[in-house]
Short mmCIF file of N, CA, C and O in Angstrom, two decimals:
data_model
loop_
_atom_site.label_atom_id
_atom_site.label_comp_id
_atom_site.label_asym_id
_atom_site.label_seq_id
_atom_site.Cartn_x
_atom_site.Cartn_y
_atom_site.Cartn_z
N MET A 1 1.09 -1.35 0.07
CA MET A 1 -0.04 0.09 -0.13
C MET A 1 0.86 1.44 0.17
O MET A 1 1.80 1.19 1.05
N GLU A 2 0.70 2.26 -0.56
CA GLU A 2 1.53 3.35 -1.01
C GLU A 2 -0.20 4.27 -0.74
O GLU A 2 -0.40 4.71 -0.84
N MET A 3 1.03 5.50 -0.07
CA MET A 3 -0.11 6.87 0.68
C MET A 3 0.97 7.65 -0.12
O MET A 3 2.59 7.93 -0.38
N ARG A 4 -0.19 8.76 -0.83
CA ARG A 4 0.44 9.85 -1.93
C ARG A 4 -0.40 10.96 -1.84
O ARG A 4 -1.72 10.36 -1.48
N ASP A 5 -0.31 11.87 -2.47
CA ASP A 5 -1.50 13.14 -1.88
C ASP A 5 -2.21 13.46 -3.68
O ASP A 5 -1.93 12.58 -5.11
N ALA A 6 -3.30 13.55 -3.12
CA ALA A 6 -4.46 12.86 -4.69
C ALA A 6 -4.06 13.98 -5.19
O ALA A 6 -3.21 15.15 -4.81
N ARG A 7 -3.95 14.24 -6.86
CA ARG A 7 -4.05 14.75 -7.67
C ARG A 7 -5.80 15.33 -8.28
O ARG A 7 -6.04 14.05 -8.41
N GLU A 8 -5.50 16.00 -9.26
CA GLU A 8 -6.66 16.17 -9.81
C GLU A 8 -7.61 14.75 -10.73
O GLU A 8 -8.68 14.78 -10.94
N ALA A 9 -6.47 14.64 -11.22
CA ALA A 9 -6.76 13.19 -11.88
C ALA A 9 -7.40 12.70 -11.34
O ALA A 9 -7.60 11.55 -11.61
N ASP A 10 -7.61 12.40 -9.91
CA ASP A 10 -7.75 11.26 -8.52
C ASP A 10 -9.56 11.36 -9.08
O ASP A 10 -10.19 10.78 -8.56
N ALA A 11 -9.64 12.74 -9.20
CA ALA A 11 -10.90 13.20 -8.96
C ALA A 11 -12.84 11.59 -9.42
O ALA A 11 -13.51 11.89 -8.13
N ALA A 12 -11.77 11.38 -10.18
CA ALA A 12 -13.57 10.40 -10.44
C ALA A 12 -13.07 9.41 -9.82
O ALA A 12 -14.22 9.40 -9.03
N ARG A 13 -12.49 7.96 -9.64
CA ARG A 13 -12.26 7.80 -8.34
C ARG A 13 -12.64 8.04 -7.33
O ARG A 13 -13.42 7.28 -6.46
N LEU A 14 -12.55 8.91 -6.72
CA LEU A 14 -13.01 9.87 -5.36
C LEU A 14 -13.87 9.99 -5.20
O LEU A 14 -14.61 9.93 -4.34
N ALA A 15 -15.11 10.07 -6.16
CA ALA A 15 -16.16 10.72 -6.44
C ALA A 15 -17.01 9.40 -6.22
O ALA A 15 -17.76 9.35 -5.99
N ALA A 16 -16.37 8.43 -6.88
CA ALA A 16 -16.76 6.99 -7.40
C ALA A 16 -16.89 6.26 -5.42
O ALA A 16 -18.31 5.76 -4.81
N LEU A 17 -15.52 6.78 -4.52
CA LEU A 17 -15.87 6.07 -3.34
C LEU A 17 -16.83 6.96 -2.42
O LEU A 17 -16.86 6.06 -1.48
N ALA A 18 -16.78 8.59 -2.50
CA ALA A 18 -17.59 9.34 -1.78
C ALA A 18 -18.95 9.02 -2.34
O ALA A 18 -19.62 9.87 -1.45
N ASP A 19 -18.90 8.77 -3.36
CA ASP A 19 -20.85 8.34 -3.98
C ASP A 19 -21.07 10.24 -4.30
O ASP A 19 -22.03 10.87 -3.53
N ALA A 20 -20.48 10.71 -4.68
CA ALA A 20 -20.19 12.69 -4.77
C ALA A 20 -19.96 13.00 -6.53
O ALA A 20 -19.16 12.12 -7.52
N PRO A 21 -20.61 14.16 -6.34
CA PRO A 21 -20.86 14.60 -8.17
C PRO A 21 -18.53 14.39 -8.20
O PRO A 21 -18.13 14.80 -7.07
N GLN A 22 -18.23 14.29 -9.33
CA GLN A 22 -16.67 14.72 -9.79
C GLN A 22 -16.34 16.07 -9.17
O GLN A 22 -15.18 16.33 -8.67
N ASP A 23 -17.06 16.86 -9.31
CA ASP A 23 -16.02 18.77 -9.52
C ASP A 23 -16.22 18.81 -7.62
O ASP A 23 -15.11 19.29 -8.06
N VAL A 24 -16.69 18.06 -7.34
CA VAL A 24 -17.20 18.64 -5.44
C VAL A 24 -15.72 17.62 -5.67
O VAL A 24 -15.12 18.84 -4.49
N MET A 25 -15.28 16.66 -5.68
CA MET A 25 -13.77 16.02 -5.17
C MET A 25 -12.97 16.78 -6.25
O MET A 25 -11.65 16.86 -5.52
N ARG A 26 -13.00 16.80 -7.36
CA ARG A 26 -12.02 18.22 -7.58
C ARG A 26 -11.39 19.32 -7.22
O ARG A 26 -10.12 19.71 -6.93
N ASN A 27 -12.84 19.69 -6.65
CA ASN A 27 -12.36 21.36 -5.63
C ASN A 27 -12.39 20.70 -4.44
O ASN A 27 -10.95 21.57 -3.16
N LEU A 28 -12.43 19.47 -3.65
CA LEU A 28 -11.57 19.40 -2.28
C LEU A 28 -10.55 18.60 -2.63
O LEU A 28 -9.42 19.68 -1.89
N VAL A 29 -9.67 18.17 -3.17
CA VAL A 29 -8.05 18.06 -3.65
C VAL A 29 -7.88 19.62 -4.20
O VAL A 29 -6.56 19.30 -3.03
N HIS A 30 -8.54 20.76 -4.72
CA HIS A 30 -7.20 21.78 -4.45
C HIS A 30 -7.96 22.79 -3.04
O HIS A 30 -7.20 23.71 -2.50
N ASP A 31 -8.77 22.40 -2.39
CA ASP A 31 -8.80 23.25 -0.78
C ASP A 31 -8.69 22.55 -0.07
O ASP A 31 -8.64 23.22 1.10
N ARG A 32 -8.34 21.19 -0.03
CA ARG A 32 -8.04 20.96 1.59
C ARG A 32 -6.76 19.87 1.13
O ARG A 32 -6.02 18.95 0.10
N THR A 33 -6.18 19.23 2.89
CA THR A 33 -5.10 18.06 2.12
C THR A 33 -5.87 16.74 1.89
O THR A 33 -6.75 16.51 2.77
N VAL A 34 -5.51 16.24 0.84
CA VAL A 34 -5.89 15.12 0.62
C VAL A 34 -4.81 13.50 0.32
O VAL A 34 -3.86 14.31 -1.10
N ARG A 35 -4.52 12.74 0.61
CA ARG A 35 -3.82 11.76 0.71
C ARG A 35 -4.72 10.63 0.24
O ARG A 35 -5.82 10.48 0.61
N VAL A 36 -4.29 9.63 -0.71
CA VAL A 36 -4.32 8.26 -0.65
C VAL A 36 -3.98 7.57 -0.99
O VAL A 36 -3.00 7.34 -0.61
N ALA A 37 -4.87 6.08 -0.57
CA ALA A 37 -4.19 5.00 -0.28
C ALA A 37 -4.02 4.13 -1.12
O ALA A 37 -5.41 3.76 -2.72
N GLU A 38 -2.91 3.60 -2.06
CA GLU A 38 -3.35 3.16 -3.79
C GLU A 38 -2.37 1.56 -3.36
O GLU A 38 -0.74 1.84 -2.89
N ALA A 39 -3.33 0.86 -3.97
CA ALA A 39 -2.49 -0.71 -4.61
C ALA A 39 -2.61 -0.98 -6.10
O ALA A 39 -3.07 -0.92 -6.35
N GLY A 40 -1.42 -1.26 -6.78
CA GLY A 40 -1.18 -1.14 -7.68
C GLY A 40 -0.84 0.31 -7.98
O GLY A 40 -0.52 1.52 -8.13
N ASP A 41 -1.96 0.29 -9.21
CA ASP A 41 -2.20 1.95 -9.67
C ASP A 41 -4.29 1.98 -9.84
O ASP A 41 -4.93 2.73 -9.80
N GLU A 42 -4.35 1.28 -8.40
CA GLU A 42 -6.10 1.47 -8.03
C GLU A 42 -6.14 2.50 -6.57
O GLU A 42 -5.07 2.00 -5.44
N VAL A 43 -6.94 3.10 -6.44
CA VAL A 43 -6.77 4.03 -5.56
C VAL A 43 -7.73 2.89 -4.63
O VAL A 43 -9.10 3.12 -5.03
N ARG A 44 -7.49 2.58 -3.30
CA ARG A 44 -8.34 2.38 -2.41
C ARG A 44 -9.36 2.96 -1.91
O ARG A 44 -9.92 2.61 -0.79
N GLY A 45 -8.59 3.96 -1.15
CA GLY A 45 -9.36 5.26 -0.40
C GLY A 45 -8.79 6.16 -0.61
O GLY A 45 -7.74 6.42 -1.17
N PHE A 46 -9.28 7.74 0.71
CA PHE A 46 -8.74 8.91 0.98
C PHE A 46 -8.87 9.27 2.16
O PHE A 46 -10.09 9.20 2.39
N VAL A 47 -8.46 9.87 2.43
CA VAL A 47 -8.27 10.90 3.96
C VAL A 47 -8.15 12.15 3.42
O VAL A 47 -7.27 12.88 2.67
N SER A 48 -9.00 13.25 3.65
CA SER A 48 -9.43 14.50 3.30
C SER A 48 -8.94 14.85 5.08
O SER A 48 -9.86 14.83 5.99
N PHE A 49 -8.18 16.63 4.99
CA PHE A 49 -8.20 17.52 6.17
C PHE A 49 -7.37 18.86 6.07
O PHE A 49 -7.00 19.25 4.96
N ASP A 50 -8.43 19.23 7.19
CA ASP A 50 -7.41 20.77 7.14
C ASP A 50 -7.09 21.57 8.91
O ASP A 50 -7.63 20.22 9.40
N ALA A 51 -6.18 22.50 8.86
CA ALA A 51 -5.87 22.63 9.85
C ALA A 51 -6.15 24.22 10.26
O ALA A 51 -5.92 24.76 9.39
N ARG A 52 -7.03 24.07 11.19
CA ARG A 52 -7.10 25.52 11.93
C ARG A 52 -7.15 25.54 13.53
O ARG A 52 -7.70 24.90 13.98
N GLU A 53 -6.84 26.37 14.12
CA GLU A 53 -7.02 26.52 15.74
C GLU A 53 -6.41 25.70 16.75
O GLU A 53 -6.68 25.27 17.07
N ARG A 54 -5.40 25.65 16.03
CA ARG A 54 -4.73 24.35 16.83
C ARG A 54 -5.07 22.53 16.37
O ARG A 54 -4.41 22.18 17.62
N THR A 55 -5.61 22.57 15.78
CA THR A 55 -6.57 21.64 15.38
C THR A 55 -6.73 20.77 14.26
O THR A 55 -6.72 21.54 13.58
N VAL A 56 -5.93 20.09 13.87
CA VAL A 56 -6.24 19.20 12.57
C VAL A 56 -7.31 18.26 12.51
O VAL A 56 -8.28 17.74 12.93
N TYR A 57 -8.27 18.82 11.33
CA TYR A 57 -9.68 18.65 11.35
C TYR A 57 -10.41 17.81 9.90
O TYR A 57 -9.91 17.79 8.84
N ILE A 58 -10.16 15.99 10.22
CA ILE A 58 -10.37 15.43 9.23
C ILE A 58 -11.93 16.07 8.85
O ILE A 58 -13.40 15.33 9.49
N THR A 59 -11.99 16.12 7.49
CA THR A 59 -13.52 16.27 6.67
C THR A 59 -14.05 14.98 6.04
O THR A 59 -15.15 15.22 5.93
N GLN A 60 -13.03 13.80 5.74
CA GLN A 60 -13.28 12.91 4.69
C GLN A 60 -12.18 11.44 5.24
O GLN A 60 -11.10 11.87 4.45
N LEU A 61 -13.20 10.39 5.47
CA LEU A 61 -13.02 9.21 5.34
C LEU A 61 -13.82 8.15 4.30
O LEU A 61 -14.51 7.71 4.64
N GLU A 62 -13.31 7.96 2.62
CA GLU A 62 -14.07 7.03 2.09
C GLU A 62 -12.51 5.81 1.66
O GLU A 62 -11.56 6.24 1.87
N GLY A 63 -13.38 4.86 1.54
CA GLY A 63 -12.56 3.38 0.47
C GLY A 63 -13.22 2.27 1.56
O GLY A 63 -13.70 2.19 2.39
N ASP A 64 -12.19 1.61 1.56
CA ASP A 64 -12.41 0.15 1.96
C ASP A 64 -11.27 0.07 3.26
O ASP A 64 -10.83 0.77 3.44
N SER A 65 -12.69 -0.53 4.49
CA SER A 65 -12.41 0.04 5.56
C SER A 65 -10.78 -0.99 6.36
O SER A 65 -10.61 -0.47 6.69
N GLU A 66 -10.35 -1.72 5.19
CA GLU A 66 -8.74 -2.19 5.33
C GLU A 66 -7.90 -1.04 5.08
O GLU A 66 -6.95 -0.87 5.91
N VAL A 67 -7.99 -0.12 4.83
CA VAL A 67 -7.34 0.80 4.51
C VAL A 67 -7.50 2.52 5.71
O VAL A 67 -6.67 3.22 5.37
N TYR A 68 -8.51 1.98 6.09
CA TYR A 68 -8.71 3.35 7.49
C TYR A 68 -7.33 3.74 8.27
O TYR A 68 -7.01 4.58 8.47
N ASP A 69 -6.86 2.70 8.78
CA ASP A 69 -5.30 2.38 10.21
C ASP A 69 -4.66 3.29 8.97
O ASP A 69 -3.93 4.55 9.62
N ALA A 70 -4.45 3.28 7.32
CA ALA A 70 -3.74 3.89 7.24
C ALA A 70 -3.28 5.50 6.67
O ALA A 70 -2.85 6.44 7.11
N LEU A 71 -5.02 5.71 6.31
CA LEU A 71 -5.46 7.10 5.84
C LEU A 71 -5.68 7.57 7.26
O LEU A 71 -5.07 8.78 7.03
N LEU A 72 -5.80 7.37 8.35
CA LEU A 72 -6.25 8.25 9.83
C LEU A 72 -4.60 8.47 10.03
O LEU A 72 -4.28 9.27 10.32
N ALA A 73 -3.55 7.73 9.79
CA ALA A 73 -2.47 7.70 10.41
C ALA A 73 -1.27 8.98 9.62
O ALA A 73 -0.68 8.89 10.24
N GLU A 74 -2.70 9.10 8.28
CA GLU A 74 -1.45 10.61 7.62
C GLU A 74 -1.89 12.09 8.80
O GLU A 74 -1.22 12.48 8.76
N PRO A 75 -3.29 12.02 8.54
CA PRO A 75 -3.58 13.55 9.58
C PRO A 75 -3.17 13.03 10.83
O PRO A 75 -2.72 13.94 11.66
N VAL A 76 -3.49 12.45 11.37
CA VAL A 76 -2.32 11.94 13.12
C VAL A 76 -0.86 12.65 12.84
O VAL A 76 -0.58 12.88 13.94
N ARG A 77 -0.33 11.67 11.94
CA ARG A 77 1.19 12.05 11.78
C ARG A 77 1.83 13.63 11.93
O ARG A 77 2.41 13.97 12.64
N PHE A 78 0.75 14.23 10.64
CA PHE A 78 0.40 15.91 10.39
C PHE A 78 0.80 16.66 11.99
O PHE A 78 0.92 17.42 12.24
N ALA A 79 -0.34 16.15 13.05
CA ALA A 79 -0.80 16.89 13.58
C ALA A 79 -0.03 16.88 14.60
O ALA A 79 0.76 17.71 15.68
N ARG A 80 0.54 15.23 15.05
CA ARG A 80 1.93 15.47 16.22
C ARG A 80 2.84 16.58 15.20
O ARG A 80 3.31 16.77 16.13
N THR A 81 3.06 16.45 14.44
CA THR A 81 4.76 16.97 14.01
C THR A 81 4.37 18.69 14.03
O THR A 81 5.28 19.22 14.38
N GLU A 82 3.01 19.36 14.12
CA GLU A 82 2.74 20.40 14.47
C GLU A 82 2.56 20.60 15.66
O GLU A 82 2.20 21.83 15.66
N ARG A 83 2.26 19.86 16.30
CA ARG A 83 2.16 19.93 17.86
C ARG A 83 0.47 20.51 17.86
O ARG A 83 0.39 21.52 18.30
N MET A 84 -0.84 19.78 17.05
CA MET A 84 -1.69 19.91 17.05
C MET A 84 -2.60 18.96 17.40
O MET A 84 -2.25 17.52 17.53
N ALA A 85 -3.65 19.21 17.85
CA ALA A 85 -4.83 18.31 18.01
C ALA A 85 -5.61 17.69 16.91
O ALA A 85 -5.37 18.18 15.84
N VAL A 86 -5.86 16.59 17.00
CA VAL A 86 -6.40 15.53 15.66
C VAL A 86 -7.92 15.24 15.51
O VAL A 86 -8.68 15.10 17.28
N GLU A 87 -9.22 16.14 15.00
CA GLU A 87 -10.16 15.70 15.67
C GLU A 87 -11.34 14.51 14.15
O GLU A 87 -10.98 15.46 13.08
N VAL A 88 -11.55 13.81 14.46
CA VAL A 88 -13.01 12.86 12.94
C VAL A 88 -14.21 13.02 14.29
O VAL A 88 -14.58 13.00 15.10
N LEU A 89 -15.10 13.49 13.02
CA LEU A 89 -16.62 13.00 13.56
C LEU A 89 -17.23 11.42 12.18
O LEU A 89 -16.57 11.45 10.87
N VAL A 90 -17.16 10.50 13.33
CA VAL A 90 -17.33 8.57 12.76
C VAL A 90 -18.72 9.19 12.71
O VAL A 90 -19.95 9.02 13.77
N PRO A 91 -19.71 8.83 11.79
CA PRO A 91 -21.07 8.01 11.18
C PRO A 91 -21.57 7.34 11.99
O PRO A 91 -20.66 6.38 12.74
N GLU A 92 -22.07 7.45 12.87
CA GLU A 92 -23.05 6.25 13.58
C GLU A 92 -22.72 4.51 13.48
O GLU A 92 -22.72 3.52 13.82
N THR A 93 -23.28 4.51 11.76
CA THR A 93 -23.44 3.74 11.26
C THR A 93 -21.64 2.53 11.16
O THR A 93 -22.51 1.26 9.98
N ALA A 94 -21.50 3.38 11.06
CA ALA A 94 -19.71 3.55 10.24
C ALA A 94 -18.51 2.52 11.42
O ALA A 94 -17.95 3.11 12.36
N SER A 95 -19.26 1.01 12.07
CA SER A 95 -17.72 0.30 12.35
C SER A 95 -17.03 0.15 12.27
O SER A 95 -16.25 0.32 13.10
N GLY A 96 -16.83 0.03 10.94
CA GLY A 96 -15.22 0.39 10.37
C GLY A 96 -14.26 1.24 11.20
O GLY A 96 -13.35 1.24 10.85
N MET A 97 -14.61 2.92 11.01
CA MET A 97 -14.37 3.91 11.22
C MET A 97 -13.76 3.86 13.04
O MET A 97 -13.21 4.45 13.29
N HIS A 98 -15.14 3.43 13.58
CA HIS A 98 -15.22 3.74 14.87
C HIS A 98 -13.97 2.65 15.73
O HIS A 98 -12.88 3.33 16.19
N SER A 99 -14.07 1.75 14.64
CA SER A 99 -12.31 0.58 15.08
C SER A 99 -11.39 1.18 14.55
O SER A 99 -10.27 1.18 15.72
N ALA A 100 -11.49 1.75 13.66
CA ALA A 100 -10.13 2.22 13.30
C ALA A 100 -9.46 3.60 14.16
O ALA A 100 -8.49 3.41 14.69
N ALA A 101 -10.35 4.07 14.33
CA ALA A 101 -10.31 5.51 15.15
C ALA A 101 -10.24 5.44 16.25
O ALA A 101 -8.84 5.76 16.87
N ALA A 102 -10.64 4.62 16.95
CA ALA A 102 -9.59 3.40 18.72
C ALA A 102 -8.25 3.18 18.51
O ALA A 102 -7.71 3.71 19.62
N ASP A 103 -8.28 2.47 17.44
CA ASP A 103 -6.95 2.18 17.13
C ASP A 103 -5.74 2.83 17.09
O ASP A 103 -4.89 2.31 17.23
N ALA A 104 -6.37 3.80 16.47
CA ALA A 104 -5.49 4.84 16.12
C ALA A 104 -5.22 5.99 17.08
O ALA A 104 -4.43 6.70 16.99
N GLY A 105 -6.19 5.67 18.02
CA GLY A 105 -5.72 6.58 19.49
C GLY A 105 -6.57 7.63 20.37
O GLY A 105 -5.93 8.12 20.79
N PHE A 106 -7.44 7.68 19.10
CA PHE A 106 -8.58 8.65 19.43
C PHE A 106 -9.41 8.18 20.19
O PHE A 106 -9.40 7.20 20.39
N GLU A 107 -9.83 9.49 20.91
CA GLU A 107 -10.91 8.90 22.07
C GLU A 107 -11.85 9.36 21.59
O GLU A 107 -12.56 10.76 21.57
N ARG A 108 -12.84 9.25 22.28
CA ARG A 108 -14.05 9.37 22.08
C ARG A 108 -14.62 9.90 23.10
O ARG A 108 -14.43 10.02 24.02
N VAL A 109 -15.09 11.91 22.44
CA VAL A 109 -15.39 12.85 22.89
C VAL A 109 -16.72 12.74 23.34
O VAL A 109 -17.04 14.02 23.71
N GLY A 110 -17.89 12.28 22.94
CA GLY A 110 -19.20 13.06 22.66
C GLY A 110 -19.68 13.01 21.48
O GLY A 110 -19.74 11.98 20.53
N ALA A 111 -20.79 12.90 21.16
CA ALA A 111 -22.17 12.92 20.20
C ALA A 111 -21.44 14.43 19.17
O ALA A 111 -20.51 15.64 19.33
N GLY A 112 -21.64 14.35 18.16
CA GLY A 112 -21.27 14.97 16.58
C GLY A 112 -22.50 15.46 16.30
O GLY A 112 -23.19 15.18 16.63
N PRO A 113 -22.47 16.25 15.27
CA PRO A 113 -23.54 16.52 14.81
C PRO A 113 -24.29 16.40 13.98
O PRO A 113 -23.57 14.73 13.68
N GLU A 114 -25.12 16.18 13.65
CA GLU A 114 -25.87 15.03 12.85
C GLU A 114 -25.80 15.64 11.27
O GLU A 114 -26.19 16.58 11.16
N PHE A 115 -25.79 14.08 9.79
CA PHE A 115 -25.59 14.93 8.68
C PHE A 115 -26.18 14.11 8.08
O PHE A 115 -26.28 12.44 7.93
N ASP A 116 -27.48 14.92 7.33
CA ASP A 116 -28.44 14.35 6.51
C ASP A 116 -29.42 12.81 7.88
O ASP A 116 -29.73 11.62 7.10
N GLY A 117 -29.34 13.23 8.89
CA GLY A 117 -30.33 12.36 10.18
C GLY A 117 -29.63 11.95 10.33
O GLY A 117 -29.80 10.79 11.28
N GLU A 118 -28.28 11.87 10.71
CA GLU A 118 -27.45 10.34 10.90
C GLU A 118 -26.63 11.21 11.43
O GLU A 118 -25.94 12.18 11.87
N ARG A 119 -26.52 10.68 12.98
CA ARG A 119 -26.06 10.93 14.39
C ARG A 119 -24.30 10.41 14.03
O ARG A 119 -23.98 9.13 13.70
N THR A 120 -23.53 11.54 14.25
CA THR A 120 -21.57 11.08 14.84
C THR A 120 -21.55 11.74 15.99
O THR A 120 -22.02 11.70 17.27
N THR A 121 -20.48 10.90 16.24
CA THR A 121 -19.37 9.90 17.09
C THR A 121 -17.96 11.21 16.93
O THR A 121 -17.24 11.11 15.96
N ARG A 122 -18.10 12.17 18.15
CA ARG A 122 -17.06 13.24 17.75
C ARG A 122 -15.28 12.26 18.62
O ARG A 122 -15.91 11.56 19.59
N TYR A 123 -14.77 12.28 17.46
CA TYR A 123 -12.76 11.99 18.43
C TYR A 123 -12.30 12.51 18.67
O TYR A 123 -12.31 13.20 16.86
N ARG A 124 -11.24 12.11 19.17
CA ARG A 124 -9.87 13.64 19.47
C ARG A 124 -9.01 12.68 20.31
O ARG A 124 -8.63 12.17 20.89
N ILE A 125 -7.76 12.96 19.34
CA ILE A 125 -6.45 13.13 20.16
C ILE A 125 -5.85 14.10 20.27
O ILE A 125 -6.25 15.19 19.74
N GLU A 126 -5.43 14.68 21.65
CA GLU A 126 -5.14 15.67 22.18
C GLU A 126 -3.54 15.97 22.07
O GLU A 126 -3.59 15.39 20.46
N GLU A 127 -3.44 17.14 21.91
CA GLU A 127 -1.94 18.09 21.52
C GLU A 127 -1.39 17.36 22.26
O GLU A 127 -1.34 16.94 23.25
N HIS A 128 -0.19 17.13 21.21
CA HIS A 128 1.32 16.62 21.66
C HIS A 128 2.26 17.10 21.78
O HIS A 128 2.37 18.44 21.18
#
């Protein structure tokens, strides 16, 4: 598994993984830090994040559940290097993401907002 920065050419695959319009994913690549997990020539998943106010916010995590650990490691590594906290919201029904967040060292800190009627849980790693 190789991790790399997303490119505009990845927009179609990111859109398929996220079930989102391709132009939205193209904008995501330009507006956020986006890292992809690639096996061979196939993008298996991606994570997008941005940093503000001493916290790295993971804005999207998509793909095969087998790559969640590697994907979450990217923003966690960035946060540690910059001595920032890192936070992720996990949809209630995404059991693989809950496990991956716990495995990555995130602590459950409470309920997050609802998105499209689905509850989320807020996970956080405090500043190091």
